[in-house]
Coordinates of C-alpha atoms and ligand atoms in Angstrom, one line a residue:
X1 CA 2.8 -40.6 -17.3
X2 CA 0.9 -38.8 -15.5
X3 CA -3.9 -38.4 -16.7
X4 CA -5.2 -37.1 -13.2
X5 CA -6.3 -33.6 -13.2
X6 CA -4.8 -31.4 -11.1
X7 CA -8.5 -29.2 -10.7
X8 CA -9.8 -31.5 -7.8
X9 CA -7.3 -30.8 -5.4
X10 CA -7.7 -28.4 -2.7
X11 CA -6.4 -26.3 0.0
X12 CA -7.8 -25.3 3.4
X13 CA -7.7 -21.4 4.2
X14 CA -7.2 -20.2 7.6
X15 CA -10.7 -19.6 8.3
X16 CA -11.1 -23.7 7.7
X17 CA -13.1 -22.7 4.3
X18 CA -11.6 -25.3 1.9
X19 CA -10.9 -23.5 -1.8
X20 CA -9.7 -25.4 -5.2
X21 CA -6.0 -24.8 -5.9
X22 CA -6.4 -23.6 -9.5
X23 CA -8.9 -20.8 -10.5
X24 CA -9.3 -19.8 -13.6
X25 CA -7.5 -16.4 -14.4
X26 CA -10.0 -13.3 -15.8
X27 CA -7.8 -10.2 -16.5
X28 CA -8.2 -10.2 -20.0
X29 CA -6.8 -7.6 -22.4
X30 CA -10.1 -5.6 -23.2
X31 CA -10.4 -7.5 -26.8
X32 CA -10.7 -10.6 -25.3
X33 CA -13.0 -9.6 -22.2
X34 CA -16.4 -10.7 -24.1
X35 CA -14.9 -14.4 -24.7
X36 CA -14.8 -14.6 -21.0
X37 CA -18.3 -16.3 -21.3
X38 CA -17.7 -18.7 -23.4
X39 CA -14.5 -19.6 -21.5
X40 CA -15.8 -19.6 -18.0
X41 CA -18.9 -21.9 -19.2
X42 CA -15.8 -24.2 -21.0
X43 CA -13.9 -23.9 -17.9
X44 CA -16.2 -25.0 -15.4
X45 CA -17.2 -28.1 -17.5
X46 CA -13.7 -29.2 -18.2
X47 CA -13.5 -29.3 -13.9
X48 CA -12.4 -25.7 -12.9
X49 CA -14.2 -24.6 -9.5
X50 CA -12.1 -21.4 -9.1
X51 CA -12.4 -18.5 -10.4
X52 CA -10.1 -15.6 -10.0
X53 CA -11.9 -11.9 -10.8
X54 CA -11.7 -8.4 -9.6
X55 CA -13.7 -5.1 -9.3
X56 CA -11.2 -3.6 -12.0
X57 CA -11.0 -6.6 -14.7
X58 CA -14.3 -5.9 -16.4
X59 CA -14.7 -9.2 -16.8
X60 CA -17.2 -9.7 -14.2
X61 CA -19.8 -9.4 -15.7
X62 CA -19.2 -11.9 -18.8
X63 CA -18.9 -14.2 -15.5
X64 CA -21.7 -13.5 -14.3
X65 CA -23.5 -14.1 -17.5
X66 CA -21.9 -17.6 -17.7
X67 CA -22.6 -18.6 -13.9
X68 CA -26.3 -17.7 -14.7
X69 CA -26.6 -20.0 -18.0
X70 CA -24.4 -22.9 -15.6
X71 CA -26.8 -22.7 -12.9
X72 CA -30.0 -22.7 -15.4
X73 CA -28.2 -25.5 -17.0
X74 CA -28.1 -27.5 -14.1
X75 CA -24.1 -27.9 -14.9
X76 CA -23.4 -27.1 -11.0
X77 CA -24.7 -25.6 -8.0
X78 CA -23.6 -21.8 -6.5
X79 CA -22.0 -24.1 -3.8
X80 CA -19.4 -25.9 -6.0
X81 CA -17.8 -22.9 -7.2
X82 CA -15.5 -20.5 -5.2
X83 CA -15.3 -17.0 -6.3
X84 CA -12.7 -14.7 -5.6
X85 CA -13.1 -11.0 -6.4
X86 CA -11.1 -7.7 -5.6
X87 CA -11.5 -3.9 -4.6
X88 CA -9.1 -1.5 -6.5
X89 CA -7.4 0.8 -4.9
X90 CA -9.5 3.6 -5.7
X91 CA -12.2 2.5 -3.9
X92 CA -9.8 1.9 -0.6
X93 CA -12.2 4.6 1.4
X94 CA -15.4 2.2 0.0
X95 CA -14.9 -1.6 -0.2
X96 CA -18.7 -2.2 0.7
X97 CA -19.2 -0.2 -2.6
X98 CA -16.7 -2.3 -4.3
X99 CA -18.1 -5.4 -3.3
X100 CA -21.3 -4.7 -3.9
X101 CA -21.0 -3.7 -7.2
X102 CA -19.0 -6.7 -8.1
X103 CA -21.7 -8.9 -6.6
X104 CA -24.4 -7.2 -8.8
X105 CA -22.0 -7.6 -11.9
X106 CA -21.5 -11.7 -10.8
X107 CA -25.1 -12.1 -9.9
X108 CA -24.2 -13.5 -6.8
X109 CA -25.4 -12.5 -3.1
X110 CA -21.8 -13.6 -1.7
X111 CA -18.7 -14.2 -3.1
X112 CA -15.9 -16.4 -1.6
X113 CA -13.2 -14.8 -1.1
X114 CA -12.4 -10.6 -1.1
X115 CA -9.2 -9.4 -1.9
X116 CA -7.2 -6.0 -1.4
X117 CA -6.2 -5.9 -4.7
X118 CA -3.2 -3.3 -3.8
X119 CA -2.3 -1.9 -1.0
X120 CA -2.1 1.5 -2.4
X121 CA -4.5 4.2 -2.3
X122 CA -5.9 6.2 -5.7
X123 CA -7.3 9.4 -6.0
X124 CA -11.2 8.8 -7.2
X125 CA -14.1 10.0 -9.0
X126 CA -17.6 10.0 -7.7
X127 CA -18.4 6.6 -9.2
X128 CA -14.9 5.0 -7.3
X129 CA -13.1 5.0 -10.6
X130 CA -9.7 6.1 -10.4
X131 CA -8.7 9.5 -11.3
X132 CA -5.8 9.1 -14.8
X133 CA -3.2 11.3 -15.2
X134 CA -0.2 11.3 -17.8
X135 CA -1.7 7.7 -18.1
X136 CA -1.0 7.0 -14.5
X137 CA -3.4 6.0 -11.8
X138 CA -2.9 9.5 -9.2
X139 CA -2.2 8.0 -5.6
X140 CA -4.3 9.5 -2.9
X141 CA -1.8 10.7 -0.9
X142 CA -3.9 11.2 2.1
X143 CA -4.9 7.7 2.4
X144 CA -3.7 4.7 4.1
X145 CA -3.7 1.6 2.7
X146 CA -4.7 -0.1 5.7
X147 CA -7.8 1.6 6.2
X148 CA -9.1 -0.8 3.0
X149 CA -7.9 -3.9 5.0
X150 CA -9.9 -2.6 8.3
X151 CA -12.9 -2.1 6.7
X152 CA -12.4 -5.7 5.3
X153 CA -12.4 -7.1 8.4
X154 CA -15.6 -4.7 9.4
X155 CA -17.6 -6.1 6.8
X156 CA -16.2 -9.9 7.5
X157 CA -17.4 -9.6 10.8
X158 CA -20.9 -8.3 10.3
X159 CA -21.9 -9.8 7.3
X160 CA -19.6 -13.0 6.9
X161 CA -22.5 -14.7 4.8
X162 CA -21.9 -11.9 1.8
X163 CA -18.0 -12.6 2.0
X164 CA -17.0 -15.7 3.1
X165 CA -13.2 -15.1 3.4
X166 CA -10.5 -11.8 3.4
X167 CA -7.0 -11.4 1.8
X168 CA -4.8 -9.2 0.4
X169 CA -2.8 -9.0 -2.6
X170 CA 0.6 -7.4 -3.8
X171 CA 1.4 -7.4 -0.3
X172 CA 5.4 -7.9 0.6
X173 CA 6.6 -9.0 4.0
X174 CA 6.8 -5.1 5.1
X175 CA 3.3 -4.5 4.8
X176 CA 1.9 -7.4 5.6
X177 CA 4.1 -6.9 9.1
X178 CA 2.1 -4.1 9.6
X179 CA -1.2 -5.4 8.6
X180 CA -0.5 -8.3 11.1
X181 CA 0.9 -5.9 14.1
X182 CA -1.7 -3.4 13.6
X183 CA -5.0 -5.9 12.9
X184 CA -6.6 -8.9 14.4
X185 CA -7.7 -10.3 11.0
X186 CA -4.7 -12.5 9.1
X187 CA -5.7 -12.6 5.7
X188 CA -6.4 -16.1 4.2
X189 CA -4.6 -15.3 1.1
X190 CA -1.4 -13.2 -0.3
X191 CA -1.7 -13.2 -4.0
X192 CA 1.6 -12.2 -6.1
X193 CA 3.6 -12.7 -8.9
X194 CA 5.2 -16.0 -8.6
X195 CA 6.5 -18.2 -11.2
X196 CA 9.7 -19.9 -11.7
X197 CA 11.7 -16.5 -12.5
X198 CA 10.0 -14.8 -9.6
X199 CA 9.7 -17.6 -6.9
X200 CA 9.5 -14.7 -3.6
X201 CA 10.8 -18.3 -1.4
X202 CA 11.1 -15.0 1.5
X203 CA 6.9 -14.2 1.1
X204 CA 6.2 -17.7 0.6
X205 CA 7.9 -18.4 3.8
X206 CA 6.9 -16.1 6.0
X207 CA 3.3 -16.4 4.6
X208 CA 3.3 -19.8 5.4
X209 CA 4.6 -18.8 9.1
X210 CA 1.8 -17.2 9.5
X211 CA -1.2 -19.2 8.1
X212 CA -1.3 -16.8 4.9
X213 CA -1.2 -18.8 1.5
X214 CA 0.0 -17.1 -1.3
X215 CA -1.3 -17.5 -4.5
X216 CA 0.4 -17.1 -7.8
X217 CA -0.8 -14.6 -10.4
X218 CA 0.7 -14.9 -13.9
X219 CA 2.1 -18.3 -13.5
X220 CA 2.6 -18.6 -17.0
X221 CA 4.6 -14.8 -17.2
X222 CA 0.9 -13.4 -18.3
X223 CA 0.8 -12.1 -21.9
X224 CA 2.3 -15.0 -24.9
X225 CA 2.7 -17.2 -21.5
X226 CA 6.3 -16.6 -22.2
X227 CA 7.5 -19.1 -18.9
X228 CA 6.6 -22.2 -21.5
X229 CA 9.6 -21.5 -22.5
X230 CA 12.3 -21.5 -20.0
X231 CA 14.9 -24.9 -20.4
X232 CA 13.7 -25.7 -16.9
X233 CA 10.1 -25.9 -17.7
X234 CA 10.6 -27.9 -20.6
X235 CA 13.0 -30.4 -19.3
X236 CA 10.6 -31.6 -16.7
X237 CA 7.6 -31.2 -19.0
X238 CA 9.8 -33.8 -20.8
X239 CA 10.0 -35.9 -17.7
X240 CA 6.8 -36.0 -17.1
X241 CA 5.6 -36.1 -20.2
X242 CA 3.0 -33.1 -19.6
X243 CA 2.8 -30.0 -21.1
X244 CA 4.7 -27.0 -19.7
X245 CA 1.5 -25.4 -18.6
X246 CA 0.9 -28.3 -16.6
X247 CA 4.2 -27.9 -14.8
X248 CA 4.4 -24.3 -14.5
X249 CA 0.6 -24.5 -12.7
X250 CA 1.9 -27.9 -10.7
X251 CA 4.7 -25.9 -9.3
X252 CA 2.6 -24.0 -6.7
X253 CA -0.5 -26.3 -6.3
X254 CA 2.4 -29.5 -5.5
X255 CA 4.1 -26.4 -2.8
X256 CA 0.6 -26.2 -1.4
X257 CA -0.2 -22.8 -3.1
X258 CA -3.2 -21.3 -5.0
X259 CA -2.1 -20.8 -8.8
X260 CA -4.7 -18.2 -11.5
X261 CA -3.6 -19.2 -14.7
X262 CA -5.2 -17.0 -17.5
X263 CA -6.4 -19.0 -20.8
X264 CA -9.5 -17.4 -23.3
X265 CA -9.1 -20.7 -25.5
X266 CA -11.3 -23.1 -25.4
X267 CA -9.3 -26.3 -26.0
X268 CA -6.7 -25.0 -22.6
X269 CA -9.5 -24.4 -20.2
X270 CA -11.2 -28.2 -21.5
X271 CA -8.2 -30.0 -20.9
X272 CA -7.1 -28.2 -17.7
X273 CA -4.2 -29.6 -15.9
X274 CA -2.9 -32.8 -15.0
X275 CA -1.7 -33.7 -11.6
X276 CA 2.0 -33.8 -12.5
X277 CA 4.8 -35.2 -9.7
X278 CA 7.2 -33.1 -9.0
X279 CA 9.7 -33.9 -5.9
X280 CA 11.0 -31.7 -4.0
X281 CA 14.4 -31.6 -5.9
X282 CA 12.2 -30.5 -9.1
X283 CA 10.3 -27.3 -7.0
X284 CA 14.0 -26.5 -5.8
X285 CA 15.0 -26.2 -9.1
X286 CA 12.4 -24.5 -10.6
X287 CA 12.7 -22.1 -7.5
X288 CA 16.5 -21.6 -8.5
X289 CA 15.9 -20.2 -11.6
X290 CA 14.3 -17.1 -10.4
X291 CA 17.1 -17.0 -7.6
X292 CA 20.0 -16.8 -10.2
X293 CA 17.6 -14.7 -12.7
X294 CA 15.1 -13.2 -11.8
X295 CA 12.2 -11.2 -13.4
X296 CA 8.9 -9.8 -12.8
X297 CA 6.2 -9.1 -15.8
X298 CA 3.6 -7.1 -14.3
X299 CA 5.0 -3.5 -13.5
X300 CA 2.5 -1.2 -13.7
X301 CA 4.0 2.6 -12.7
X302 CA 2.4 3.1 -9.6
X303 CA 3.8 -0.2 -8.3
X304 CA 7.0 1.4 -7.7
X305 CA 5.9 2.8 -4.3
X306 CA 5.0 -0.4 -3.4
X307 CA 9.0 -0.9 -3.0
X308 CA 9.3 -4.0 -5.1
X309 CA 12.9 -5.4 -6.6
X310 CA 13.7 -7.0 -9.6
X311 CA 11.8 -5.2 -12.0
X312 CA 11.3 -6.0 -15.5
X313 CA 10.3 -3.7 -18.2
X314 CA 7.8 -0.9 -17.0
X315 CA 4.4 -1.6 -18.8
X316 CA 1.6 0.4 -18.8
X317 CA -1.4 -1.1 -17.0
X318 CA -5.0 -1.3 -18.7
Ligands
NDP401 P1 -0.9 -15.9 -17.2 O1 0.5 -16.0 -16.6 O2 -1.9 -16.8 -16.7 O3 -0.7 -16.1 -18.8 C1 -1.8 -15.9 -19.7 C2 -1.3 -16.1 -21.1 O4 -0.9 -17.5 -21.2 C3 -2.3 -15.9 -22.1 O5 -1.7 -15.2 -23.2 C4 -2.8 -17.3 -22.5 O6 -3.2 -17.3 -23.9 C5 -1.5 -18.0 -22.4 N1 -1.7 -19.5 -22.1 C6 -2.5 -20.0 -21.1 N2 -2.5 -21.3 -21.1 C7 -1.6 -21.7 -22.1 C8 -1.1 -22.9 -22.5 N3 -1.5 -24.1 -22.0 N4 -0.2 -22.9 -23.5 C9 0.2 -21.7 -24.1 N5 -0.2 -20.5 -23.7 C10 -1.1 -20.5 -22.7 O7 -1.4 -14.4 -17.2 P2 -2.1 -13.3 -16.2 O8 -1.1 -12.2 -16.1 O9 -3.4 -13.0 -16.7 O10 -2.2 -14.0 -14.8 C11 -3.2 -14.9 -14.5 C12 -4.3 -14.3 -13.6 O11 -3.8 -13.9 -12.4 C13 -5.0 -13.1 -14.1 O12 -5.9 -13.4 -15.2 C14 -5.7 -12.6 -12.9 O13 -6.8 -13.4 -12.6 C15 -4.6 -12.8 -11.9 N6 -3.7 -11.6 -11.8 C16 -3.8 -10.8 -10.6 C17 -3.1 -9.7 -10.4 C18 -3.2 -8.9 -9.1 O14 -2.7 -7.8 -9.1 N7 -3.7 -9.5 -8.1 C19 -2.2 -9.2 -11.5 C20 -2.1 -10.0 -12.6 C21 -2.9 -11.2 -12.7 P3 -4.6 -18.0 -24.3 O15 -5.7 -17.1 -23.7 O16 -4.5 -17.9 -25.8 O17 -4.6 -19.4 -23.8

């Protein structure tokens, strides 16, 4: 029914940078890290122009290995791609650190987009790396989370050409009340779990009220991509006649959000995503099902003083 690809279409941040809906998701189990060449390379010539990292994936530099052999290639151009990465919370004292490590990692001398990856605060080791106890990341109980965002904004405004663009991530409507109240920086971005069992309509909205577009992480419910199969998602992949993938990635991008779906196989990240339809009845009742049951996936311990609700199983977070 539907053979346009969904990779061309794009949004406009607040900043009036204009970014590709759907990056490619990189926070690979650490088996799978080293395939992140090959699939980045696959990605980016099936269409993909996005890519989601972070500081903390260790994937970064298997990207950066693959944007070198594209650009050799002549395949694109540094210019076509937008590049998000993130600083970790134990480097929430350091973020010029952070970023310039992940820059050396990428080989890049800018990336797009920077994004507090939590905002939460970890006790660290002399290299930034967060200090492990009882298999927990310590929180640095001294710290403020908001210092991280301020020195964002420090760096934005002296060096704008290193990082094009600021947001946060894991943020809920508390803290980002605060960010806004205490700031003059509003975040391009707000990048959460959202999917179909977790829709966060409340931080959607109030994002939007704001000019902050949220982006979904683990649209597909991350590991085994369980979401493929919830009734909803396969009735209107019936519809449509698309995969489920396709409507579980359509869902944001067709709400005007950013989507990171994860995928290490080659075949996926070819194909990409079609551009699939969906009216406003189908978002509402994709929505609804996360209303009547919903469920989060990624619930690392220390989350928990982040304050969030609906919390699935605890799992520990590598
Ligand atoms: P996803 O929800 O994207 O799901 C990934 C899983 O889905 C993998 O097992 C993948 O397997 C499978 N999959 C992908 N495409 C298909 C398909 N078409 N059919 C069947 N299975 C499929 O997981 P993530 O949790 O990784 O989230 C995506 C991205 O979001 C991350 O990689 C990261 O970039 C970002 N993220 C950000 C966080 C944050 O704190 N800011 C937290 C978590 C994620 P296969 O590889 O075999 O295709």
């Amino acid at each position: 029914m539907s053979s346009e690809s969904a990779l061309t279409i794009k949004l406009k941040l607040n900043n009036g940078i204009e970014a590709p809906a759907i990056a490619l998701g990189t926070a690979n189990p650490s088996e799978s890290r080293p395939k992140v060449k090959e699939t980045v390379k696959a990605a980016v010539k099936g269409g993909y122009r996005h890519i989601d990292t972070a500081w903390f994936y260790g994937t970064e530099e298997y990207i950066g290995e693959a944007l070198a052999e594209l650009f050799a290639e002549g395949v694109v151009k540094r210019e076509d791609l937008f590049i998000t990465t993130k600083v970790w919370p134990s480097n929430w004292n350091n973020p010029s650190r952070s970023i310039d490590e992940s820059l050396k990692r990428l080989g890049l001398d800018y990336v797009d987009l920077v994004l507090q990856h939590w905002p939460l605060t970890f006790k660290a080791d002399a290299d930034g790396k967060p200090i492990i106890k009882d298999g927990n990341s310590v929180l640095d109980e001294d710290g403020d989370y908001l210092v991280t965002w301020k020195k964002l904004i420090e760096l934005y405004k002296k060096d704008n050409k290193k990082i094009r663009s600021i947001g946060v991530s894991n943020y809920t409507i508390k803290y980002l009340e605060r960010l806004l109240k205490e700031t003059d920086v509003v975040p391009v971005v707000n990048q959460v779990e959202l999917h179909p069992s977790l829709p966060q309509v409340d931080l959607v909205k109030f994002g939007k009220s704001k000019g902050i577009i949220t982006e979904a992480y683990s649209p597909l419910g991350s590991g085994g991509a369980p979401l493929l199969k919830l009734p909803i998602v396969e009735t209107l992949a019936k519809k449509y006649d698309v995969s489920g993938a396709d409507v579980l990635v359509n869902y944001h991008v067709k709400s005007g959000r950013f989507v990171a779906p994860r995928s290490t196989n080659i075949e996926r990240v070819t194909r990409g995503f079609k551009s699939v339809p969906l009216t406003a009845d189908d978002l509402k009742s994709l929505d609804q099902e996360g209303i009547d049951h919903p469920h989060r996936y990624i619930n690392p311990g220390f989350a928990k003083s982040v304050g969030y609700d609906n919390w699935g199983e605890e799992k520990p977070f590598k």
